[in-house]
Short mmCIF file of C-alpha atoms and ligand atoms in Angstrom, two decimals:
data_model
loop_
_atom_site.label_atom_id
_atom_site.label_comp_id
_atom_site.label_asym_id
_atom_site.label_seq_id
_atom_site.Cartn_x
_atom_site.Cartn_y
_atom_site.Cartn_z
CA MET A 290 -1.51 -14.26 -120.33
CA LYS A 291 -3.10 -11.79 -117.80
CA SER A 292 -6.70 -12.05 -117.43
CA ARG A 293 -8.26 -8.42 -117.66
CA GLN A 294 -11.45 -9.94 -116.18
CA ILE A 295 -10.12 -9.34 -112.64
CA PRO A 296 -11.14 -5.79 -111.68
CA TYR A 297 -8.58 -3.40 -110.69
CA LYS A 298 -10.57 -3.59 -107.23
CA ILE A 299 -12.63 -6.20 -105.71
CA TYR A 300 -15.23 -4.63 -103.74
CA LEU A 301 -17.54 -6.44 -101.38
CA SER A 302 -21.09 -5.43 -100.34
CA GLU A 303 -21.72 -4.49 -96.73
CA GLU A 304 -23.94 -7.70 -96.77
CA GLU A 305 -20.69 -9.87 -97.72
CA MET A 306 -18.91 -8.24 -94.52
CA PRO A 307 -17.97 -10.90 -92.19
CA ARG A 308 -20.28 -12.09 -89.37
CA TYR A 309 -17.71 -13.88 -87.47
CA TRP A 310 -14.12 -13.57 -86.73
CA TYR A 311 -12.02 -16.45 -87.18
CA ASN A 312 -10.25 -17.85 -84.01
CA VAL A 313 -7.13 -19.87 -85.61
CA LYS A 314 -6.29 -21.28 -82.26
CA ALA A 315 -9.32 -23.79 -82.98
CA HIS A 316 -6.92 -25.18 -85.56
CA MET A 317 -3.72 -25.16 -83.90
CA LYS A 318 -2.67 -28.58 -82.83
CA ILE A 319 -0.05 -26.99 -80.19
CA GLN A 320 -1.35 -23.80 -78.48
CA HIS A 321 0.92 -21.03 -77.37
CA GLU A 322 2.04 -21.04 -73.63
CA PRO A 323 -0.10 -19.45 -71.44
CA PHE A 324 0.45 -15.76 -70.25
CA LEU A 325 2.27 -15.91 -66.69
CA ASN A 326 1.38 -13.58 -63.80
CA PRO A 327 4.83 -12.12 -62.87
CA GLU A 328 4.20 -12.27 -59.11
CA THR A 329 3.00 -15.87 -59.03
CA GLY A 330 4.84 -17.35 -61.86
CA LYS A 331 1.67 -19.10 -62.76
CA PRO A 332 -0.56 -19.06 -65.44
CA CYS A 333 -2.97 -15.87 -65.56
CA THR A 334 -6.36 -16.48 -64.65
CA LYS A 335 -9.63 -14.41 -65.80
CA ALA A 336 -9.31 -12.68 -62.25
CA ASP A 337 -5.71 -11.69 -62.76
CA LEU A 338 -6.71 -9.96 -65.82
CA GLN A 339 -9.96 -8.27 -64.74
CA PRO A 340 -8.74 -5.05 -62.99
CA VAL A 341 -6.88 -4.14 -66.54
CA PHE A 342 -8.67 -5.54 -69.58
CA CYS A 343 -12.48 -5.56 -70.48
CA ASP A 344 -14.29 -9.22 -69.49
CA GLU A 345 -15.47 -9.88 -73.20
CA CYS A 346 -11.68 -9.42 -74.34
CA ILE A 347 -10.38 -11.52 -71.55
CA ASP A 348 -12.64 -14.41 -72.59
CA GLN A 349 -11.73 -14.35 -76.08
CA GLU A 350 -7.99 -14.12 -75.21
CA LEU A 351 -8.58 -17.28 -73.42
CA ASN A 352 -10.75 -19.06 -75.86
CA THR A 353 -8.95 -21.89 -77.73
CA THR A 354 -11.70 -24.07 -78.85
CA ASP A 355 -14.38 -21.75 -80.82
CA GLU A 356 -13.50 -21.64 -84.39
CA ARG A 357 -15.80 -18.58 -85.13
CA ILE A 358 -16.82 -15.82 -82.77
CA GLU A 359 -19.64 -13.66 -83.63
CA ILE A 360 -19.00 -10.21 -84.37
CA PRO A 361 -21.96 -8.19 -82.57
CA GLU A 362 -23.94 -6.00 -84.52
CA GLY A 363 -23.32 -2.97 -82.55
CA ILE A 364 -19.40 -3.50 -84.01
CA ARG A 365 -20.76 -4.34 -87.37
CA SER A 366 -22.53 -1.18 -87.60
CA PHE A 367 -19.34 0.82 -86.72
CA TYR A 368 -17.35 -1.42 -89.37
CA ARG A 369 -19.92 0.19 -91.91
CA THR A 370 -18.13 3.33 -91.63
CA PHE A 371 -14.99 2.02 -93.24
CA ARG A 372 -15.42 -1.32 -94.20
CA PRO A 373 -15.41 -3.40 -96.34
CA SER A 374 -12.07 -2.66 -97.60
CA PRO A 375 -10.95 -3.56 -101.21
CA VAL A 376 -8.66 -5.87 -102.25
CA VAL A 377 -6.63 -4.33 -105.34
CA ARG A 378 -5.10 -6.01 -107.92
CA ALA A 379 -1.77 -4.07 -108.39
CA TYR A 380 -1.71 -4.05 -112.34
CA PHE A 381 0.19 -0.92 -112.46
CA LEU A 382 2.85 -2.49 -110.40
CA GLU A 383 3.00 -5.51 -112.40
CA GLU A 384 3.47 -3.97 -115.42
CA GLN A 385 6.29 -1.69 -114.14
CA LEU A 386 8.02 -4.80 -112.68
CA GLY A 387 7.60 -6.76 -115.97
CA THR A 388 6.61 -9.58 -113.82
CA CYS A 389 4.48 -12.64 -114.75
CA ALA A 390 3.26 -12.79 -111.16
CA GLU A 391 -0.16 -11.61 -110.19
CA ILE A 392 0.14 -9.02 -106.93
CA TYR A 393 -3.01 -8.27 -104.90
CA TYR A 394 -3.08 -6.16 -101.78
CA LYS A 395 -5.64 -5.61 -99.09
CA PHE A 396 -5.88 -2.11 -98.44
CA GLU A 397 -6.78 -1.00 -94.72
CA GLY A 398 -5.66 2.43 -94.90
CA SER A 399 -9.14 4.09 -96.14
CA ASN A 400 -10.18 5.47 -92.51
CA THR A 401 -9.12 8.64 -90.74
CA SER A 402 -6.90 6.84 -88.34
CA GLY A 403 -4.93 5.40 -91.68
CA SER A 404 -4.70 1.83 -90.44
CA HIS A 405 -5.90 -1.55 -89.66
CA LYS A 406 -5.85 -0.66 -85.92
CA LEU A 407 -9.51 0.66 -86.14
CA ASN A 408 -10.71 -3.00 -86.48
CA SER A 409 -9.69 -3.78 -83.02
CA ALA A 410 -10.31 -0.36 -81.50
CA ALA A 411 -13.71 -0.75 -82.62
CA ALA A 412 -14.34 -3.98 -80.81
CA GLN A 413 -12.61 -3.17 -77.64
CA ALA A 414 -14.50 0.12 -77.24
CA TYR A 415 -17.67 -1.41 -78.06
CA TYR A 416 -17.14 -4.25 -75.26
CA ALA A 417 -16.17 -1.61 -72.83
CA LYS A 418 -19.17 0.45 -73.23
CA LYS A 419 -21.34 -2.83 -73.18
CA GLN A 420 -19.73 -3.72 -69.63
CA GLY A 421 -20.85 -0.17 -68.49
CA LEU A 422 -17.51 1.27 -68.13
CA LYS A 423 -17.01 5.13 -68.41
CA SER A 424 -13.57 5.48 -69.73
CA LEU A 425 -10.29 3.86 -71.28
CA THR A 426 -6.39 4.29 -71.27
CA THR A 427 -3.89 3.23 -73.63
CA GLU A 428 -0.41 4.40 -75.04
CA THR A 429 0.52 5.55 -78.38
CA GLY A 430 4.01 5.93 -79.89
CA ALA A 431 3.66 6.62 -83.75
CA GLY A 432 -0.11 7.59 -83.23
CA GLN A 433 -2.15 5.32 -85.29
CA TRP A 434 -3.37 3.37 -82.60
CA GLY A 435 -4.07 6.40 -80.33
CA THR A 436 -6.07 7.89 -83.32
CA ALA A 437 -7.95 4.64 -83.70
CA LEU A 438 -9.07 4.15 -80.45
CA ALA A 439 -9.92 8.00 -80.07
CA MET A 440 -12.28 7.33 -83.03
CA ALA A 441 -13.67 4.17 -81.42
CA SER A 442 -14.26 5.90 -78.05
CA ALA A 443 -16.11 8.84 -79.56
CA PHE A 444 -18.07 6.69 -81.45
CA TYR A 445 -19.27 4.46 -78.56
CA GLY A 446 -19.30 7.48 -76.05
CA LEU A 447 -16.46 6.54 -73.56
CA ASN A 448 -13.58 9.02 -72.28
CA LEU A 449 -10.17 8.17 -73.26
CA ASP A 450 -6.73 9.17 -71.82
CA VAL A 451 -3.79 8.31 -74.36
CA TYR A 452 -0.32 8.27 -72.83
CA MET A 453 1.61 9.54 -76.17
CA VAL A 454 5.33 9.22 -75.79
CA LYS A 455 6.67 12.60 -75.42
CA VAL A 456 9.24 12.79 -78.30
CA SER A 457 6.25 11.61 -80.60
CA SER A 458 3.96 14.08 -79.20
CA GLU A 459 6.28 16.88 -80.01
CA GLN A 460 7.55 15.60 -83.46
CA LYS A 461 3.90 14.66 -84.53
CA PRO A 462 1.86 17.53 -83.46
CA TYR A 463 -0.62 16.84 -86.15
CA ARG A 464 -1.35 13.31 -85.21
CA LYS A 465 -1.90 14.54 -81.68
CA GLU A 466 -4.44 17.07 -82.93
CA VAL A 467 -6.43 14.52 -84.69
CA ILE A 468 -6.59 12.21 -81.26
CA ARG A 469 -7.72 15.54 -79.71
CA THR A 470 -10.32 16.44 -82.20
CA TYR A 471 -12.13 13.14 -81.70
CA GLY A 472 -12.37 14.07 -77.99
CA ALA A 473 -9.42 12.20 -76.20
CA ASN A 474 -7.06 13.44 -73.84
CA VAL A 475 -3.41 13.47 -74.96
CA ILE A 476 -0.99 13.33 -72.12
CA PRO A 477 2.87 13.43 -73.28
CA SER A 478 4.57 10.56 -71.20
CA PRO A 479 6.30 10.52 -68.74
CA SER A 480 3.99 12.72 -67.06
CA ASP A 481 3.30 13.81 -63.34
CA THR A 482 -0.19 12.16 -63.59
CA THR A 483 0.84 8.76 -62.39
CA ALA A 484 3.54 7.43 -59.76
CA ALA A 485 5.33 5.39 -62.52
CA GLY A 486 5.52 8.82 -64.50
CA ARG A 487 6.53 10.81 -61.84
CA LYS A 488 9.34 8.08 -60.71
CA ILE A 489 10.96 8.28 -64.35
CA LEU A 490 10.82 12.08 -64.13
CA GLU A 491 12.67 12.22 -61.09
CA GLU A 492 15.31 9.75 -62.45
CA PHE A 493 15.57 10.96 -65.81
CA PRO A 494 14.38 14.73 -65.84
CA GLY A 495 13.96 16.07 -69.66
CA THR A 496 13.54 12.25 -70.91
CA GLY A 497 11.67 11.93 -74.34
CA GLY A 498 9.74 8.73 -72.81
CA SER A 499 9.22 5.48 -74.27
CA LEU A 500 6.47 2.88 -75.12
CA GLY A 501 7.40 0.74 -72.10
CA CYS A 502 6.92 4.03 -69.89
CA ALA A 503 3.67 5.00 -71.55
CA ILE A 504 2.47 1.60 -71.09
CA SER A 505 3.26 1.58 -67.38
CA GLU A 506 1.21 4.86 -66.84
CA ALA A 507 -1.88 3.91 -69.03
CA VAL A 508 -2.07 0.43 -66.97
CA GLU A 509 -1.88 2.59 -63.62
CA LYS A 510 -4.20 5.06 -64.49
CA ALA A 511 -6.71 2.07 -65.54
CA THR A 512 -6.26 0.38 -62.27
CA THR A 513 -6.49 3.00 -60.20
CA THR A 514 -9.30 4.87 -61.78
CA PRO A 515 -12.96 3.30 -61.22
CA SER A 516 -14.93 2.04 -64.10
CA CYS A 517 -11.97 2.41 -66.20
CA ARG A 518 -10.01 -0.03 -68.45
CA TYR A 519 -6.69 -0.45 -70.45
CA VAL A 520 -6.66 -1.22 -73.99
CA LEU A 521 -3.76 -2.77 -76.13
CA GLY A 522 -3.56 -2.33 -80.04
CA SER A 523 -1.55 -5.49 -80.82
CA VAL A 524 0.22 -8.62 -79.55
CA LEU A 525 -2.46 -10.22 -77.60
CA ASP A 526 -4.92 -13.14 -79.19
CA HIS A 527 -7.96 -10.91 -78.99
CA VAL A 528 -6.36 -8.05 -81.10
CA LEU A 529 -5.37 -10.54 -83.64
CA LEU A 530 -8.82 -12.16 -83.76
CA HIS A 531 -10.42 -8.61 -84.49
CA GLN A 532 -8.11 -8.41 -87.38
CA THR A 533 -9.21 -11.42 -89.15
CA VAL A 534 -11.73 -9.33 -90.73
CA ILE A 535 -8.83 -8.44 -92.77
CA GLY A 536 -8.19 -12.07 -94.13
CA LEU A 537 -11.90 -13.05 -94.17
CA GLU A 538 -12.70 -10.03 -96.50
CA SER A 539 -9.68 -10.86 -98.68
CA LYS A 540 -10.49 -14.49 -98.92
CA THR A 541 -14.29 -13.59 -99.84
CA ALA A 542 -13.15 -11.05 -102.43
CA LEU A 543 -10.34 -13.58 -103.93
CA ASP A 544 -12.82 -16.66 -103.93
CA LYS A 545 -15.33 -14.95 -106.06
CA TYR A 546 -12.42 -15.00 -108.86
CA GLY A 547 -11.20 -18.58 -107.96
CA ILE A 548 -7.94 -17.26 -106.80
CA THR A 549 -6.02 -18.71 -103.91
CA PRO A 550 -2.65 -16.76 -103.17
CA ASP A 551 0.54 -18.89 -103.66
CA VAL A 552 2.25 -16.33 -101.10
CA ILE A 553 1.02 -14.41 -98.36
CA ILE A 554 2.91 -11.14 -97.15
CA GLY A 555 2.69 -9.01 -94.14
CA CYS A 556 4.40 -6.55 -92.24
CA CYS A 557 4.93 -7.45 -88.35
CA GLY A 558 5.17 -5.42 -85.49
CA GLY A 559 3.28 -6.95 -82.80
CA GLY A 560 1.66 -9.41 -85.50
CA SER A 561 -1.84 -8.39 -85.42
CA ASN A 562 -2.33 -7.27 -88.96
CA PHE A 563 -0.28 -10.34 -90.32
CA GLY A 564 -2.12 -12.71 -88.26
CA GLY A 565 -5.44 -11.21 -88.99
CA LEU A 566 -4.73 -11.24 -92.80
CA ILE A 567 -3.44 -14.91 -92.86
CA ALA A 568 -5.77 -16.40 -90.31
CA PRO A 569 -8.39 -18.21 -92.51
CA TYR A 570 -5.79 -19.21 -95.05
CA MET A 571 -3.64 -20.68 -92.07
CA GLY A 572 -6.62 -22.22 -90.73
CA ASP A 573 -7.16 -24.05 -93.92
CA ARG A 574 -3.23 -24.91 -94.07
CA LEU A 575 -3.37 -26.54 -90.72
CA GLN A 576 -6.09 -28.65 -92.00
CA GLY A 577 -4.01 -29.81 -94.83
CA LYS A 578 -6.27 -27.78 -97.62
CA ASN A 579 -3.46 -25.50 -99.13
CA ASP A 580 0.11 -25.10 -99.27
CA ILE A 581 0.67 -21.34 -99.07
CA GLU A 582 3.82 -19.78 -97.90
CA PHE A 583 3.30 -17.22 -95.34
CA ILE A 584 5.97 -14.51 -94.93
CA GLY A 585 6.14 -11.80 -92.15
CA VAL A 586 8.33 -8.92 -92.83
CA GLU A 587 10.27 -6.99 -89.94
CA PRO A 588 12.97 -3.97 -89.90
CA ALA A 589 16.30 -5.13 -89.80
CA SER A 590 16.48 -2.45 -87.07
CA CYS A 591 14.02 -4.55 -84.94
CA PRO A 592 14.47 -8.13 -85.87
CA SER A 593 12.34 -10.21 -83.09
CA LEU A 594 11.60 -13.14 -85.40
CA THR A 595 14.79 -13.47 -87.50
CA ARG A 596 16.95 -12.87 -84.61
CA GLY A 597 15.11 -12.99 -81.49
CA LYS A 598 14.71 -15.77 -78.70
CA TYR A 599 11.72 -17.93 -78.01
CA ALA A 600 11.42 -17.23 -74.45
CA TYR A 601 8.86 -15.80 -71.89
CA ASP A 602 9.27 -12.03 -71.53
CA PHE A 603 7.46 -9.11 -70.41
CA CYS A 604 5.06 -7.07 -72.98
CA ASP A 605 6.55 -3.86 -71.60
CA SER A 606 9.77 -2.31 -70.78
CA ALA A 607 8.73 -1.45 -67.27
CA LYS A 608 7.87 -5.11 -66.47
CA THR A 609 4.69 -4.41 -65.32
CA THR A 610 2.52 -6.92 -67.63
CA PRO A 611 1.90 -10.44 -67.56
CA LEU A 612 4.88 -12.82 -69.31
CA ALA A 613 4.20 -13.93 -72.57
CA LYS A 614 6.15 -16.82 -74.55
CA MET A 615 6.93 -15.10 -77.77
CA TYR A 616 10.06 -14.51 -80.11
CA THR A 617 11.84 -11.36 -78.32
CA LEU A 618 14.64 -9.17 -78.42
CA GLY A 619 14.38 -8.31 -74.63
CA CYS A 620 12.00 -6.15 -73.06
CA GLY A 621 14.77 -3.74 -72.37
CA PHE A 622 15.99 -3.70 -76.02
CA MET A 623 16.06 -0.38 -77.65
CA PRO A 624 15.70 -0.11 -81.35
CA SER A 625 17.35 2.55 -83.21
CA ALA A 626 15.19 5.32 -84.39
CA ASN A 627 13.97 4.01 -87.52
CA HIS A 628 10.86 5.32 -89.56
CA ALA A 629 8.42 2.51 -88.84
CA GLY A 630 7.07 3.48 -85.33
CA GLY A 631 4.40 0.59 -85.55
CA LEU A 632 7.09 -2.02 -85.93
CA ARG A 633 9.71 -0.93 -83.18
CA TYR A 634 8.70 -3.56 -80.81
CA HIS A 635 10.64 -5.87 -78.85
CA GLY A 636 8.29 -8.90 -78.91
CA MET A 637 5.85 -10.53 -81.28
CA SER A 638 2.21 -12.05 -80.84
CA PRO A 639 2.21 -15.56 -79.16
CA ILE A 640 0.28 -16.95 -81.87
CA ILE A 641 2.51 -15.70 -84.66
CA SER A 642 5.57 -16.81 -82.51
CA ARG A 643 4.02 -20.35 -82.07
CA LEU A 644 3.21 -20.85 -85.80
CA TYR A 645 6.88 -19.48 -86.75
CA HIS A 646 8.22 -21.95 -84.35
CA ASP A 647 6.48 -24.64 -85.70
CA GLY A 648 7.36 -23.78 -89.26
CA TYR A 649 4.13 -22.65 -90.75
CA ILE A 650 5.48 -19.09 -91.29
CA LYS A 651 8.81 -17.70 -92.65
CA ALA A 652 10.16 -14.48 -91.70
CA LEU A 653 12.18 -11.78 -93.31
CA SER A 654 13.90 -8.87 -92.18
CA VAL A 655 14.56 -5.92 -94.59
CA GLU A 656 16.58 -2.71 -94.33
CA GLN A 657 15.11 0.59 -94.20
CA SER A 658 16.62 2.44 -97.29
CA LYS A 659 15.28 -0.53 -99.60
CA VAL A 660 11.86 -0.38 -97.89
CA PHE A 661 11.40 3.54 -99.01
CA ASP A 662 12.54 2.38 -102.42
CA ALA A 663 9.87 0.26 -102.51
CA ALA A 664 7.33 2.62 -100.95
CA VAL A 665 8.09 5.15 -103.42
CA SER A 666 7.80 3.01 -106.59
CA PHE A 667 4.75 1.54 -105.45
CA ALA A 668 3.36 5.08 -104.79
CA LYS A 669 4.26 6.38 -108.08
CA CYS A 670 2.26 3.49 -110.15
CA GLU A 671 -0.47 2.36 -107.63
CA GLY A 672 -0.98 5.97 -106.41
CA ILE A 673 -1.32 5.24 -102.49
CA LEU A 674 1.27 6.82 -100.15
CA PRO A 675 1.84 3.68 -98.05
CA ALA A 676 2.90 3.89 -94.32
CA PRO A 677 6.59 3.04 -93.69
CA GLU A 678 5.42 0.02 -92.13
CA SER A 679 3.03 -1.16 -94.85
CA ALA A 680 6.24 -0.61 -97.06
CA HIS A 681 8.02 -3.56 -95.48
CA ALA A 682 5.20 -6.00 -96.96
CA ILE A 683 5.68 -4.02 -100.34
CA ARG A 684 9.20 -4.70 -100.29
CA VAL A 685 9.01 -8.23 -99.97
CA ALA A 686 6.20 -8.61 -102.44
CA ILE A 687 8.09 -6.89 -105.06
CA ASP A 688 11.00 -9.20 -104.36
CA GLU A 689 8.94 -12.23 -104.74
CA ALA A 690 7.40 -10.78 -108.06
CA LEU A 691 11.14 -9.92 -109.53
CA LYS A 692 11.98 -13.78 -108.49
CA CYS A 693 8.79 -14.70 -110.72
CA LYS A 694 10.41 -12.73 -113.23
CA GLN A 695 13.52 -14.90 -113.33
CA THR A 696 12.14 -18.03 -112.88
CA GLY A 697 8.74 -17.68 -115.15
CA GLU A 698 6.69 -18.86 -112.37
CA LYS A 699 3.06 -16.90 -112.58
CA LYS A 700 2.75 -16.97 -108.63
CA LYS A 701 -0.16 -15.23 -107.08
CA ILE A 702 0.93 -12.86 -104.21
CA LEU A 703 -1.28 -11.26 -101.79
CA PHE A 704 0.25 -8.44 -99.16
CA GLY A 705 -1.44 -6.44 -96.53
CA LEU A 706 -1.12 -2.64 -97.16
CA THR A 707 -1.87 -1.82 -93.63
CA GLY A 708 -2.02 2.13 -94.17
CA THR A 709 -1.17 5.58 -95.37
CA GLY A 710 1.88 7.28 -94.65
CA TYR A 711 0.47 11.12 -94.42
CA PHE A 712 1.89 11.69 -91.05
CA ASP A 713 5.16 10.14 -91.75
CA LEU A 714 6.52 12.93 -94.24
CA ALA A 715 9.40 13.60 -92.13
CA ALA A 716 10.49 10.08 -92.78
CA TYR A 717 9.71 10.59 -96.76
CA LYS A 718 11.69 13.99 -96.19
CA LYS A 719 15.10 12.25 -95.15
CA TYR A 720 14.58 9.84 -98.03
CA ASN A 721 14.02 12.47 -100.50
CA ASP A 722 17.07 14.36 -99.05
CA GLY A 723 19.15 11.19 -99.28
CA GLU A 724 19.54 11.07 -95.93
CA MET A 725 18.09 7.77 -94.70
CA SER A 726 20.25 5.54 -92.88
CA ASP A 727 20.06 1.78 -92.16
CA TYR A 728 20.81 0.46 -88.82
CA ILE A 729 21.36 -3.04 -88.42
CA PRO A 730 22.10 -4.15 -84.45
CA THR A 731 25.42 -5.94 -83.81
CA ASP A 732 25.12 -9.24 -82.04
CA LYS A 733 26.75 -7.28 -78.92
CA ASP A 734 23.63 -5.03 -79.34
CA LEU A 735 21.32 -7.80 -79.13
CA ALA A 736 23.10 -9.52 -76.47
CA LYS A 737 22.25 -6.37 -74.11
CA GLY A 738 18.54 -6.67 -74.96
CA PHE A 739 18.72 -10.65 -74.26
CA ALA A 740 20.05 -9.76 -70.83
CA THR A 741 16.71 -8.11 -70.08
CA ILE A 742 14.68 -11.30 -70.63
CA PRO A 743 13.57 -12.73 -67.19
CA GLU A 744 14.99 -16.11 -65.95
CA ILE A 745 11.72 -18.31 -66.18
CA LYS A 746 11.71 -22.12 -66.41
CA ALA A 747 8.54 -23.22 -68.25
C1 LIG B 245 0.79 -0.54 -85.71
C2 LIG B 245 0.95 -0.63 -87.23
C3 LIG B 245 1.46 -1.69 -87.77
C4 LIG B 245 2.18 -2.92 -87.14
O1 LIG B 245 1.40 -3.43 -86.00
P1 LIG B 245 0.92 -4.98 -86.11
O2 LIG B 245 0.05 -5.39 -84.77
O3 LIG B 245 2.06 -5.77 -86.42
O4 LIG B 245 -0.09 -5.16 -87.09
C5 LIG B 245 1.62 -2.13 -89.34
N1 LIG B 245 1.16 -1.03 -90.09
C6 LIG B 245 0.74 0.19 -89.47
C7 LIG B 245 0.22 1.15 -90.82
C8 LIG B 245 0.40 0.33 -88.31
O5 LIG B 245 -0.27 1.40 -87.82
#
């Protein structure tokens, strides 16, 4: 029977907040292949990456041996403005589903940026400041990442230029205003402030822009401005490392009640929240200490893990970044205009890709209308209006709980609730008006994307 001794919310004290991030690579027997410099075809060295990224982040990116990496007090102090975050027992959802499963979720949406992205924005801005840099650049699509980095840059006193995909900056004027309120400069991309932007504008006047183009502009701006670096919100190993606070806090909270999940579920865009949530549990699994099922969930419209290829590819569509070995749909793949902006990425974290390739992770893809069905039933009983990205994890958590109802299994399900959906009301409007469409790329659509994967022997 359900034990009511487990509270609705398990809170940690500030003292219990993690002092170390957990580097899952230290326990991976097979590491992912190194990033390649596209000009030489050789593995990227620290010197290759230094013009673009902060030194400390590069060291973390290349670190495959240290299991624990200390979270400096300067970052922990900023974390205290929004952490620790609660693990919630979804009693109301369980009741509504009539399931015998126990459902838990880790809620990362209780900060102004509205998502987990602040965990890495805080760290990256801190290291930039420590290195004596003056400014940062980045790109943003949906806007969660731009907001998070604007908050962190304001906290640490850094200037920030956010290249925001032009259509998004027009469709989400309030998101843009939050970013500006935290003091960052929002530049609709493509812009005339960079050579990359000017070239695109010349070729495609009136274009609404793309994430790939915004990345190229942000990287160019960083490498041509003194004392400036570029910051990325997902995909890379050091971003996943920073996100392990999610998994570490979850484990500390659940351990207090002797709970080990049977299934852990997260949505996958670039893989950082899912990687961060599962990391400490995956570490135990790699050492043979548990048998947890890990499920990454992606949109059917952008199915990098479930239908992609495991290959070296560019991280951006303008083909300017290093090459990463990952599950990819091709850097030229254009996902349909689905409503989960944070999951519209052609590739996947090299760590998650490796673990998936080696059979430690399962992946599922789900259709948009079913995702919103889940989002709305969750909102009605648990109260939180989820981000469309997060609702992908909710969908699969509900499906797992319904399976338990059939089989009578009392599984413990943990999922990551990465953020809130207040800036996604245009998407909810579509759903409420009965106008939400599902889009699943055909094999022919995918072939077009695959054709943009570069030829590399490795
Ligand atoms: C960005 C984002 C995601 C996806 O990014 P990951 O790197 O895969 O974690 C998921 N949920 C929300 C709310 C986001 O903003």
